[in-house]
Steps between C-alpha positions, in 0.01 A plus 500: 500500500639842402587750767232774548616819328460718809755285685765599245474872572817610685382603849785656708637264764424746782146577381238449775255334260454210264290469185224241481145465367249730667123455527323358193488761225775713658798342325828505690552694819772598745478349850704604803755239604563674832339781701539837326491814713293802403710748303739237364603502135387160373651529152665766287527401135668638189300494177622233256397723212291813454287661230508882495128554448186555703344160576191577288720556196709181524423258215583136437764614251665713771524200733630265230761756397617544861518123549708451183756744639508324839722210612357149465471470878269804504294356215462172690388682816239697308367190326482316833236743625208304361201450724585211734790414268249363250316660209690719252447874493192614314639854477866573564435872557243413767749261659755782518243742644410253777866446593641851480530811714528869412860612541516818292373845587189574291471851647844577355396358163698180551255212559650152512396153616737224607463123519539362854466119518501478882306811601231400253448172685359676808121482487245775555287562807278799575610456864870426443787439738761664275540792260709606202515879552551699182651802675743337741856625520736314269538426128171474310637209294537277809161500674464317830219327684477587871313327782228736625423283803661200670472196271499148644697209356285319244279805432459613139655842431266731309476862391237716332551522125369857471512785757169631361326197653508687832191692386313238296233246591560127459304495173708786362826336605405168344408673176847653482677181609318267263453247780319478834715544810385284793641705788257589786425839340382328183288206617146582380214495746719535809497779757870568435430545128214744559703700754798509264295629206353774721844610619634501142213717379554742785872518423428576136249766595752662734766496227259689275482774765875557472686676214550268205263231627298286260130575462315197648208558264725368221471120503808280486509141374207297624347778707196724518535881520447624853567797723546456874544874559142617554574846639433743208705776665807276529462385140466859380818591689683222315364614163616856570838392645432660838480210745614639841841390622334376819274266301791370291688407817197314637444318167863383498492385861170320448651323197786379720251361754296322231813347345612383844159339560516339155842351574679674212685773690853371457807695611548655155144628472510624859823692438356660184170602660660606829740726311207659315303555823802642682561745215135611509513550876782756460305709247232640731532873568233548764656447846209289629488287186878456502490389865228239434687367195824477700325315782333264253828398339662454843262212583626143491242323282305583181167491684628739771632741236164495325309556824695816577497624138120479489501817712625673185253356250346772284684784675621775270866601505701785353692245291187385311488780242869467410467122464194536275677754277809279474294194410298686235822636346646148486184366335499781245867435417430129456209569262709739291768242425 
C-alpha cells in the first residue's frame, strides 16, 4: 500500500504537531503532539513559490507557469495536496487558492500569493485555537500560525480562514467557505448557534456605526439584508459623518465585549482594538469627558471598561466637529481619485 501523500510533507522535527486525517470531509489536519502554550508560534513557513497577482486574478495558466519554474520537489508537494491524497485536482487554480496565503502588499500595489504546503493543512474553525495574523511584525513572505489559547496534546489546531467572519452569521460564513463548519457556533438549531448569530449581527451593526464600516443592509453570500441599528438619529449621524467621539468609543468597547463572549477575541484582535480605544480616549477635549474616558481605559476587563464608558454615551465633545470635518475631507479625497 502506498504511503499517504500528507505523510511525505516535510514537517520540521521540532514542530509541535503532526499531520493526519481530520473529521470526514475536512481532509488532512494538524494535531498537537504536545501541549502548546497560548502565544506560542506553532509554525513559521516560507512560501515554496509565489504568484505576484491578487488571488481573484490568478489563473490556471499562472499556476502551471509557476510550477514549471519550480524544483521537482516543489511540484511533488503541490501535487500531493489532493483531497485525502486521492482524487486528482479538478481545477489547479482552485487548488492553489485553497493552499495559499497573501504575502504581498495590495495597498502598495504589490499583491502576491504564496504556496504554503504545511500552513494550508491547518483546518478552519469559526471558534479557533490559533491565528495567522496578517499584520504581525516580521517578513510578510513568512507568515506564522500562533496559538491563541492553550492547546492540549491531541487537539486539532485550527484558525479562521477569513477575518471578516468575525461579523458574519453562520450561513454567511458557510456561503463564503463553500462548506459547513461544525464548530459550536455553527451547529444549527442549538442555543450556541442562535446566540452566536445574534452577536455577529450586533458586531456588524456596530462596525457600520464606525468610519469605513460596511453597510449591513447590503447582503453578503447566503444572507438576507438587515439592519440592527434601529435608532434613526444614530443612523443619520453615520450618514452625515458626525457620530460623536463618545459613541464611537462605546461602539468599539462593546465590540470587544461581544468578541470576547463569542470566543474570537484573540491577543492580536485585542491589541488592535485596545490600541484604537486608547487612541480615542486621548482625543476628548472636555475635561469631564476626558476624565471618564481615562477611567474607562484604566479598568482591568473589557466589560468594566464598557461599564464606565457608558457614562459618556451620546455626550457631545469639542473634538466632534473637527473629527467630522476630517472624515468628510478624507471621503471627498477618496471619491476624487
